[in-house]
Short mmCIF file of C-alpha atoms in Angstrom, two decimals:
data_model
loop_
_atom_site.label_atom_id
_atom_site.label_comp_id
_atom_site.label_asym_id
_atom_site.label_seq_id
_atom_site.Cartn_x
_atom_site.Cartn_y
_atom_site.Cartn_z
CA UNK A 289 -57.56 87.97 159.39
CA UNK A 290 -59.22 90.00 156.80
CA UNK A 291 -58.68 88.70 153.09
CA UNK A 292 -58.74 90.61 149.79
CA UNK A 293 -61.32 90.00 147.19
CA UNK A 294 -59.26 87.91 144.33
CA UNK A 295 -58.65 89.31 140.97
CA UNK A 296 -61.12 88.83 138.45
CA UNK A 297 -60.79 86.18 136.30
CA UNK A 298 -59.48 86.59 132.78
CA UNK A 299 -61.32 83.88 130.52
CA UNK A 300 -64.76 83.75 130.21
CA UNK A 301 -66.15 80.87 131.74
CA UNK A 302 -67.24 78.00 129.64
CA UNK A 303 -70.51 76.33 129.89
CA UNK A 304 -70.66 73.01 128.06
CA UNK A 305 -73.16 72.40 125.95
CA UNK A 306 -74.61 69.67 127.47
CA UNK A 307 -73.79 68.32 130.98
CA UNK A 308 -71.10 65.61 131.42
CA UNK A 309 -72.86 62.47 131.73
CA UNK A 310 -72.54 59.96 134.58
CA UNK A 311 -70.59 56.55 133.65
CA UNK A 312 -69.93 54.39 136.37
CA UNK A 313 -67.24 51.84 135.68
CA UNK A 314 -67.94 49.16 133.35
CA UNK A 315 -69.55 46.04 134.90
CA UNK A 316 -70.57 47.68 138.22
CA UNK A 317 -73.51 46.12 139.54
CA UNK A 318 -76.21 47.29 141.83
CA UNK A 319 -76.53 44.51 144.91
CA UNK A 320 -80.01 42.41 144.52
CA UNK A 321 -80.79 43.74 148.16
CA UNK A 322 -81.49 47.09 146.52
CA UNK A 323 -84.70 45.77 144.23
CA UNK A 324 -86.51 45.22 147.24
CA UNK A 325 -85.64 48.25 149.37
CA UNK A 326 -86.64 50.70 146.19
CA UNK A 327 -90.05 48.55 145.92
CA UNK A 328 -90.54 49.44 149.80
CA UNK A 329 -89.58 52.96 149.21
CA UNK A 330 -92.06 53.54 146.64
CA UNK A 331 -94.85 51.91 148.51
CA UNK A 332 -93.92 54.25 151.33
CA UNK A 333 -93.95 57.37 149.02
CA UNK A 334 -97.05 56.48 147.01
CA UNK A 335 -99.05 56.18 150.45
CA UNK A 336 -97.54 59.15 152.17
CA UNK A 337 -97.85 61.52 149.51
CA UNK A 338 -100.98 60.63 148.40
CA UNK A 339 -102.34 61.05 151.90
CA UNK A 340 -100.90 64.44 152.24
CA UNK A 341 -102.49 66.09 148.98
CA UNK A 342 -105.52 64.38 150.11
CA UNK A 343 -105.47 65.86 153.38
CA UNK A 344 -103.97 69.18 152.85
CA UNK A 345 -104.51 70.22 149.53
CA UNK A 346 -102.13 72.88 147.61
CA UNK A 347 -100.14 73.31 150.84
CA UNK A 348 -96.28 72.90 150.84
CA UNK A 349 -95.26 71.74 154.62
CA UNK A 350 -91.26 71.82 155.63
CA UNK A 351 -91.59 69.20 158.49
CA UNK A 352 -93.43 67.08 160.78
CA UNK A 353 -94.16 67.30 164.37
CA UNK A 354 -94.71 64.01 166.40
CA UNK A 355 -95.31 62.65 162.64
CA UNK A 356 -97.86 64.85 161.36
CA UNK A 357 -97.23 67.44 158.76
CA UNK A 358 -97.33 71.05 159.73
CA UNK A 359 -98.88 73.28 157.30
CA UNK A 360 -98.63 76.73 158.87
CA UNK A 361 -95.65 75.98 161.41
CA UNK A 362 -92.78 78.57 161.56
CA UNK A 363 -90.15 78.83 159.08
CA UNK A 364 -86.76 80.37 158.65
CA UNK A 365 -87.32 81.01 155.08
CA UNK A 366 -89.12 79.85 151.85
CA UNK A 367 -87.43 77.66 150.01
CA UNK A 368 -89.06 73.89 150.22
CA UNK A 369 -92.08 74.28 147.63
CA UNK A 370 -90.35 72.00 144.94
CA UNK A 371 -89.65 69.20 146.96
CA UNK A 372 -93.42 68.04 147.20
CA UNK A 373 -93.90 68.74 143.03
CA UNK A 374 -90.61 66.92 142.40
CA UNK A 375 -91.71 63.94 144.56
CA UNK A 376 -95.08 63.74 143.04
CA UNK A 377 -93.00 63.65 139.30
CA UNK A 378 -91.01 60.36 140.54
CA UNK A 379 -94.30 58.93 141.63
CA UNK A 380 -95.77 59.59 138.18
CA UNK A 381 -93.34 57.03 137.21
CA UNK A 382 -92.43 54.95 139.92
CA UNK A 383 -95.95 54.54 141.64
CA UNK A 384 -98.04 51.55 140.63
CA UNK A 385 -99.29 51.98 137.24
CA UNK A 386 -102.90 52.68 137.87
CA UNK A 387 -101.92 55.56 140.64
CA UNK A 388 -99.46 56.92 137.84
CA UNK A 389 -101.92 59.35 136.23
CA UNK A 390 -103.41 60.40 139.61
CA UNK A 391 -99.60 61.46 140.67
CA UNK A 392 -98.84 62.87 137.03
CA UNK A 393 -101.93 65.29 137.41
CA UNK A 394 -100.84 66.36 141.09
CA UNK A 395 -97.18 66.68 139.67
CA UNK A 396 -98.35 69.03 136.89
CA UNK A 397 -100.44 71.28 139.51
CA UNK A 398 -98.20 71.37 142.27
CA UNK A 399 -95.79 72.48 140.19
CA UNK A 400 -98.28 75.45 138.32
CA UNK A 401 -98.86 76.93 142.18
CA UNK A 402 -94.68 77.85 142.26
CA UNK A 403 -94.52 79.28 138.69
CA UNK A 404 -94.59 82.90 140.26
CA UNK A 405 -91.41 82.25 142.21
CA UNK A 406 -89.13 82.15 139.46
CA UNK A 407 -88.48 86.41 139.98
CA UNK A 408 -88.51 85.92 143.71
CA UNK A 409 -85.06 87.41 143.98
CA UNK A 410 -85.16 87.46 147.84
CA UNK A 411 -84.40 83.86 148.03
CA UNK A 412 -81.20 81.96 147.18
CA UNK A 413 -82.92 78.57 146.91
CA UNK A 414 -84.65 78.69 143.33
CA UNK A 415 -82.58 75.59 142.12
CA UNK A 416 -84.65 73.74 145.11
CA UNK A 417 -87.70 74.82 143.64
CA UNK A 418 -87.19 74.62 140.26
CA UNK A 419 -85.10 71.72 139.11
CA UNK A 420 -87.01 69.40 141.07
CA UNK A 421 -90.00 70.10 139.11
CA UNK A 422 -90.08 72.33 135.95
CA UNK A 423 -86.56 70.33 134.93
CA UNK A 424 -88.57 67.27 135.14
CA UNK A 425 -91.63 68.71 133.72
CA UNK A 426 -89.34 69.74 130.45
CA UNK A 427 -87.92 66.27 130.06
CA UNK A 428 -90.85 64.53 130.48
CA UNK A 429 -92.72 66.62 127.53
CA UNK A 430 -90.28 69.00 125.78
CA UNK A 431 -92.62 71.88 126.28
CA UNK A 432 -89.99 74.71 126.04
CA UNK A 433 -92.30 76.71 127.95
CA UNK A 434 -91.46 74.60 131.18
CA UNK A 435 -87.45 75.18 130.06
CA UNK A 436 -88.28 79.02 129.79
CA UNK A 437 -89.41 79.20 133.66
CA UNK A 438 -86.15 77.35 134.68
CA UNK A 439 -84.39 80.03 132.30
CA UNK A 440 -86.22 82.73 133.83
CA UNK A 441 -85.54 81.48 137.55
CA UNK A 442 -81.71 81.00 136.53
CA UNK A 443 -81.39 84.63 135.47
CA UNK A 444 -83.11 85.40 138.97
CA UNK A 445 -80.78 83.46 140.37
CA UNK A 446 -77.76 85.30 138.77
CA UNK A 447 -79.48 88.65 139.45
CA UNK A 448 -78.30 88.39 143.20
CA UNK A 449 -74.50 88.53 142.47
CA UNK A 450 -72.59 91.02 144.03
CA UNK A 451 -69.65 92.50 142.43
CA UNK A 452 -68.22 93.27 145.55
CA UNK A 453 -66.96 90.01 147.12
CA UNK A 454 -68.21 88.06 143.87
CA UNK A 455 -71.04 85.76 145.32
CA UNK A 456 -74.62 85.58 145.64
CA UNK A 457 -75.39 86.44 148.93
CA UNK A 458 -77.93 84.21 151.11
CA UNK A 459 -81.59 84.99 151.91
CA UNK A 460 -80.28 86.22 154.91
CA UNK A 461 -78.19 89.29 154.39
CA UNK A 462 -76.12 90.39 151.90
CA UNK A 463 -72.95 89.97 153.60
CA UNK A 464 -73.65 86.46 153.88
CA UNK A 465 -72.89 83.50 151.77
CA UNK A 466 -74.45 80.03 152.42
CA UNK A 467 -72.78 76.76 151.59
CA UNK A 468 -76.61 75.70 150.78
CA UNK A 469 -76.37 78.24 147.45
CA UNK A 470 -73.94 75.42 145.52
CA UNK A 471 -77.22 73.21 145.22
CA UNK A 472 -78.99 76.17 143.44
CA UNK A 473 -76.27 77.62 141.40
CA UNK A 474 -76.35 75.58 138.57
CA UNK A 475 -79.78 77.18 137.89
CA UNK A 476 -77.85 80.07 136.57
CA UNK A 477 -75.33 77.96 134.62
CA UNK A 478 -78.21 75.75 132.89
CA UNK A 479 -79.68 79.32 131.76
CA UNK A 480 -76.51 80.23 130.55
CA UNK A 481 -76.32 76.92 128.62
CA UNK A 482 -79.65 77.63 127.03
CA UNK A 483 -79.21 81.21 126.08
CA UNK A 484 -75.60 81.61 125.38
CA UNK A 485 -75.65 84.54 127.76
CA UNK A 486 -71.90 84.55 129.07
CA UNK A 487 -72.85 86.82 132.06
CA UNK A 488 -75.06 84.44 133.63
CA UNK A 489 -71.89 81.98 133.49
CA UNK A 490 -69.51 84.31 134.94
CA UNK A 491 -71.75 85.11 137.56
CA UNK A 492 -72.38 81.62 138.61
CA UNK A 493 -68.48 80.23 138.20
CA UNK A 494 -67.39 83.18 140.07
CA UNK A 495 -69.84 82.58 143.24
CA UNK A 496 -68.34 78.78 142.79
CA UNK A 497 -64.98 80.00 143.09
CA UNK A 498 -65.45 82.34 146.04
CA UNK A 499 -67.07 79.12 147.94
CA UNK A 500 -64.44 77.12 147.09
CA UNK A 501 -61.88 79.26 148.58
CA UNK A 502 -63.78 80.33 151.25
CA UNK A 503 -66.19 78.26 152.66
CA UNK A 504 -64.25 74.57 152.00
CA UNK A 505 -61.68 73.89 154.22
CA UNK A 506 -58.09 72.25 153.68
CA UNK A 507 -59.55 69.03 155.15
CA UNK A 508 -62.64 69.15 153.04
CA UNK A 509 -65.15 70.21 155.39
CA UNK A 510 -67.42 72.97 154.45
CA UNK A 511 -68.50 75.63 156.42
CA UNK A 512 -72.30 76.81 156.77
CA UNK A 513 -71.79 80.59 156.20
CA UNK A 514 -69.23 83.12 155.04
CA UNK A 515 -69.09 86.97 155.90
CA UNK A 516 -67.86 89.65 153.95
CA UNK A 517 -67.29 93.21 153.94
CA UNK A 518 -70.16 95.01 152.08
CA UNK A 519 -67.93 97.74 150.93
CA UNK A 520 -64.84 96.08 149.90
CA UNK A 521 -65.97 92.73 149.30
CA UNK A 522 -63.25 91.26 151.62
CA UNK A 523 -64.03 87.77 153.33
CA UNK A 524 -63.96 88.17 157.20
CA UNK A 525 -65.03 85.03 158.44
CA UNK A 526 -66.79 81.49 158.66
CA UNK A 527 -69.69 81.24 160.56
CA UNK A 528 -72.68 78.62 160.96
CA UNK A 529 -76.67 79.34 161.44
CA UNK A 530 -77.15 75.34 161.66
CA UNK A 531 -73.53 73.77 162.99
CA UNK A 532 -72.40 73.38 166.38
CA UNK A 533 -70.07 75.96 166.19
CA UNK A 534 -68.44 78.21 163.41
CA UNK A 535 -65.56 75.78 162.93
CA UNK A 536 -67.45 73.00 163.02
CA UNK A 537 -68.96 70.52 160.24
CA UNK A 538 -72.67 70.81 159.71
CA UNK A 539 -73.44 67.51 158.14
CA UNK A 540 -76.27 68.76 155.47
CA UNK A 541 -73.90 71.89 154.51
CA UNK A 542 -71.46 69.10 153.81
CA UNK A 543 -73.86 67.30 151.55
CA UNK A 544 -74.78 70.38 149.82
CA UNK A 545 -70.85 70.99 149.07
CA UNK A 546 -70.46 67.57 147.87
CA UNK A 547 -73.32 67.49 145.50
CA UNK A 548 -73.27 70.85 144.54
CA UNK A 549 -69.61 71.09 143.42
CA UNK A 550 -69.91 67.67 141.48
CA UNK A 551 -73.15 69.40 139.61
CA UNK A 552 -71.13 72.31 138.89
CA UNK A 553 -68.46 70.26 137.27
CA UNK A 554 -70.80 68.84 135.17
CA UNK A 555 -72.16 72.07 133.93
CA UNK A 556 -68.57 73.43 133.47
CA UNK A 557 -65.74 70.46 133.20
CA UNK A 558 -63.69 72.44 135.48
CA UNK A 559 -61.79 70.08 137.18
CA UNK A 560 -61.17 72.25 140.09
CA UNK A 561 -64.71 71.87 141.07
CA UNK A 562 -64.64 68.19 140.79
CA UNK A 563 -61.46 67.92 143.44
CA UNK A 564 -63.59 70.05 145.94
CA UNK A 565 -66.36 67.59 145.44
CA UNK A 566 -63.83 64.58 145.84
CA UNK A 567 -62.39 66.37 148.88
CA UNK A 568 -66.07 67.12 150.82
CA UNK A 569 -67.09 63.54 149.94
CA UNK A 570 -64.00 62.19 151.38
CA UNK A 571 -64.54 64.01 154.52
CA UNK A 572 -68.29 62.89 154.93
CA UNK A 573 -66.96 59.18 154.58
CA UNK A 574 -64.02 59.67 157.20
CA UNK A 575 -66.27 61.25 159.72
CA UNK A 576 -69.33 59.06 159.32
CA UNK A 577 -67.82 55.58 158.15
CA UNK A 578 -69.80 52.87 158.67
CA UNK A 579 -72.74 54.49 160.54
CA UNK A 580 -73.90 55.83 156.97
CA UNK A 581 -75.95 58.54 158.60
CA UNK A 582 -74.47 61.51 160.61
CA UNK A 583 -75.58 63.66 163.72
CA UNK A 584 -76.20 67.31 162.35
CA UNK A 585 -72.72 68.14 163.03
CA UNK A 586 -69.64 65.95 163.33
CA UNK A 587 -67.67 68.30 166.12
CA UNK A 588 -70.54 68.33 168.50
CA UNK A 589 -69.19 66.32 171.39
CA UNK A 590 -72.30 64.50 172.48
CA UNK A 591 -75.20 65.11 169.91
CA UNK A 592 -78.32 65.01 171.52
CA UNK A 593 -79.84 63.28 168.41
CA UNK A 594 -77.63 60.55 166.63
CA UNK A 595 -78.90 61.10 163.23
CA UNK A 596 -79.79 63.56 160.68
CA UNK A 597 -80.98 61.90 157.65
CA UNK A 598 -81.86 64.52 155.11
CA UNK A 599 -78.18 64.88 155.10
CA UNK A 600 -77.56 60.97 154.42
CA UNK A 601 -80.00 61.34 151.73
CA UNK A 602 -78.35 64.14 150.06
CA UNK A 603 -75.02 62.79 150.43
CA UNK A 604 -76.16 59.58 148.70
CA UNK A 605 -77.03 61.40 145.89
CA UNK A 606 -74.05 63.53 145.65
CA UNK A 607 -71.71 60.17 146.12
CA UNK A 608 -73.69 58.58 143.20
CA UNK A 609 -73.38 61.61 140.95
CA UNK A 610 -69.43 61.44 142.10
CA UNK A 611 -69.05 57.58 141.09
CA UNK A 612 -69.88 58.70 137.59
CA UNK A 613 -67.69 61.41 137.30
CA UNK A 614 -64.28 60.49 138.50
CA UNK A 615 -62.20 58.39 136.54
CA UNK A 616 -60.41 56.37 138.91
CA UNK A 617 -62.35 53.26 139.11
CA UNK A 618 -61.46 52.42 142.84
CA UNK A 619 -62.87 55.38 144.17
CA UNK A 620 -65.81 55.39 141.49
CA UNK A 621 -66.71 52.20 143.27
CA UNK A 622 -66.26 53.59 146.78
CA UNK A 623 -68.62 56.36 146.06
CA UNK A 624 -71.27 54.32 144.51
CA UNK A 625 -70.98 51.32 147.15
CA UNK A 626 -71.23 54.12 149.99
CA UNK A 627 -74.10 55.85 148.14
CA UNK A 628 -75.72 52.69 147.87
CA UNK A 629 -75.05 51.63 151.82
CA UNK A 630 -76.66 54.87 152.50
CA UNK A 631 -80.13 54.08 150.60
CA UNK A 632 -79.93 50.68 152.04
CA UNK A 633 -79.76 51.70 155.53
CA UNK A 634 -82.38 54.36 155.19
CA UNK A 635 -84.85 51.56 154.22
CA UNK A 636 -84.51 49.88 157.03
CA UNK A 637 -87.48 50.00 159.44
CA UNK A 638 -85.75 52.41 161.97
CA UNK A 639 -85.65 54.91 159.32
CA UNK A 640 -88.14 54.57 156.97
CA UNK A 641 -91.87 54.73 157.84
CA UNK A 642 -94.16 51.97 157.05
CA UNK A 643 -96.76 52.31 154.77
CA UNK A 644 -99.72 51.42 156.88
CA UNK A 645 -97.77 53.79 159.86
CA UNK A 646 -99.39 56.50 161.42
CA UNK A 647 -96.44 58.54 160.34
CA UNK A 648 -97.10 60.89 157.53
CA UNK A 649 -93.54 61.33 156.47
CA UNK A 650 -91.46 59.20 154.51
CA UNK A 651 -88.17 58.95 156.04
CA UNK A 652 -87.79 59.58 160.00
CA UNK A 653 -84.92 61.08 162.24
CA UNK A 654 -84.59 64.19 159.94
CA UNK A 655 -83.88 67.96 161.10
CA UNK A 656 -84.83 71.54 159.81
CA UNK A 657 -83.02 73.91 162.55
CA UNK A 658 -81.96 72.29 165.51
CA UNK A 659 -81.00 75.99 166.81
CA UNK A 660 -84.53 77.08 166.19
CA UNK A 661 -86.12 73.84 167.19
CA UNK A 662 -87.94 73.30 164.21
CA UNK A 663 -88.67 70.17 162.83
CA UNK A 664 -85.96 68.07 164.35
CA UNK A 665 -86.00 64.30 164.55
CA UNK A 666 -88.83 64.16 162.33
CA UNK A 667 -89.51 64.18 158.63
CA UNK A 668 -88.38 66.81 156.33
CA UNK A 669 -89.70 67.37 152.66
CA UNK A 670 -86.17 67.66 151.34
CA UNK A 671 -85.01 64.73 153.12
CA UNK A 672 -87.60 62.55 151.44
CA UNK A 673 -87.06 64.41 148.01
CA UNK A 674 -83.39 63.20 148.13
CA UNK A 675 -83.93 60.07 149.13
CA UNK A 676 -86.41 59.25 146.46
CA UNK A 677 -84.34 60.66 143.88
CA UNK A 678 -81.36 58.92 144.85
CA UNK A 679 -83.62 55.67 144.84
CA UNK A 680 -84.51 56.71 141.68
CA UNK A 681 -81.46 57.63 139.59
CA UNK A 682 -79.97 54.14 140.70
CA UNK A 683 -82.83 52.56 139.44
CA UNK A 684 -82.48 54.30 136.32
CA UNK A 685 -78.89 52.89 135.80
CA UNK A 686 -79.68 49.48 136.95
CA UNK A 687 -82.66 49.44 134.33
CA UNK A 688 -79.97 50.90 131.99
CA UNK A 689 -77.83 48.08 132.56
CA UNK A 690 -80.18 45.21 132.18
CA UNK A 691 -81.74 46.57 128.75
CA UNK A 692 -78.53 46.12 127.21
#
């Protein structure tokens, strides 16, 4: 059934002057077991990232093959360079004190290598590249030149907007909308926040509302892709590029939805986006339960591989964020506990590579693209990034609690 494009939103979308802070329930405590898990994670990351940049300088691998980083392998698109720099930025703070300066120098270098991508309008992934790198650089230094790179990348993101359909298309083709873009769209909101340009905010909010209407189903599950009529902008159908079926539930896309809509809520204060993030999180928990780590798609009857750790890592980050946004103390505790349970599970030996192990990545059993057989049951750069980023966020919360 073809659905007409919704009418234009009459009011100018609001971008908050500062993003909403995360505020977990008063008295919430991180379990003692997390301390050892975090220590273990950073030790592994220091060894693996140090080895990567020494063995493959100035390269940006996406995935491993048999545990070794592939530097000239096939890629579906060019979207991952920021995750290496982002991990190096975290290690400049979390690594052993003697290693921090070296990681800081490497973080700056690998960030500089991708600066030219700020004007790349052929992809929808600039948030992945720059939020993980230049945002950290700006926060560490206050250097407005680094903020300007973020703003330029946000303008590029907004520049992909299509009036017919009211969305930013995926890199694949102009009639394609990906759920992945929800993890990048806040870059346009950030640019609007920093510049006061309402057009940037309007386009970003339009995109989010279109995604919410056509890609998020009534049960909270998310479709990977939606297709639109290029002339009229009418929505045509849900499809998938990486899930089991068009009406299935690709786990990493679900994580993009729950994390991305939560982030957009932090920038706008629009509770519709918070409600969508909650629905996406509840679906993830319902489908995954005590397993914590999902397969590539929950609707695959007999998954060839039982785990997709990059989906779990991103979902943990989205759950932790959501725990700091919902006002219901019970739900907040559910999300925080679930995020922590995922992280504790991922630091067990069957998922986290040992520092002295030959495996080159941090987190095992992730997948890039099962349909194309790329980086399947391997380490993937974004899985390592979101795993460490969530560990880092939980540590910041724990440290702030202890300093009070």
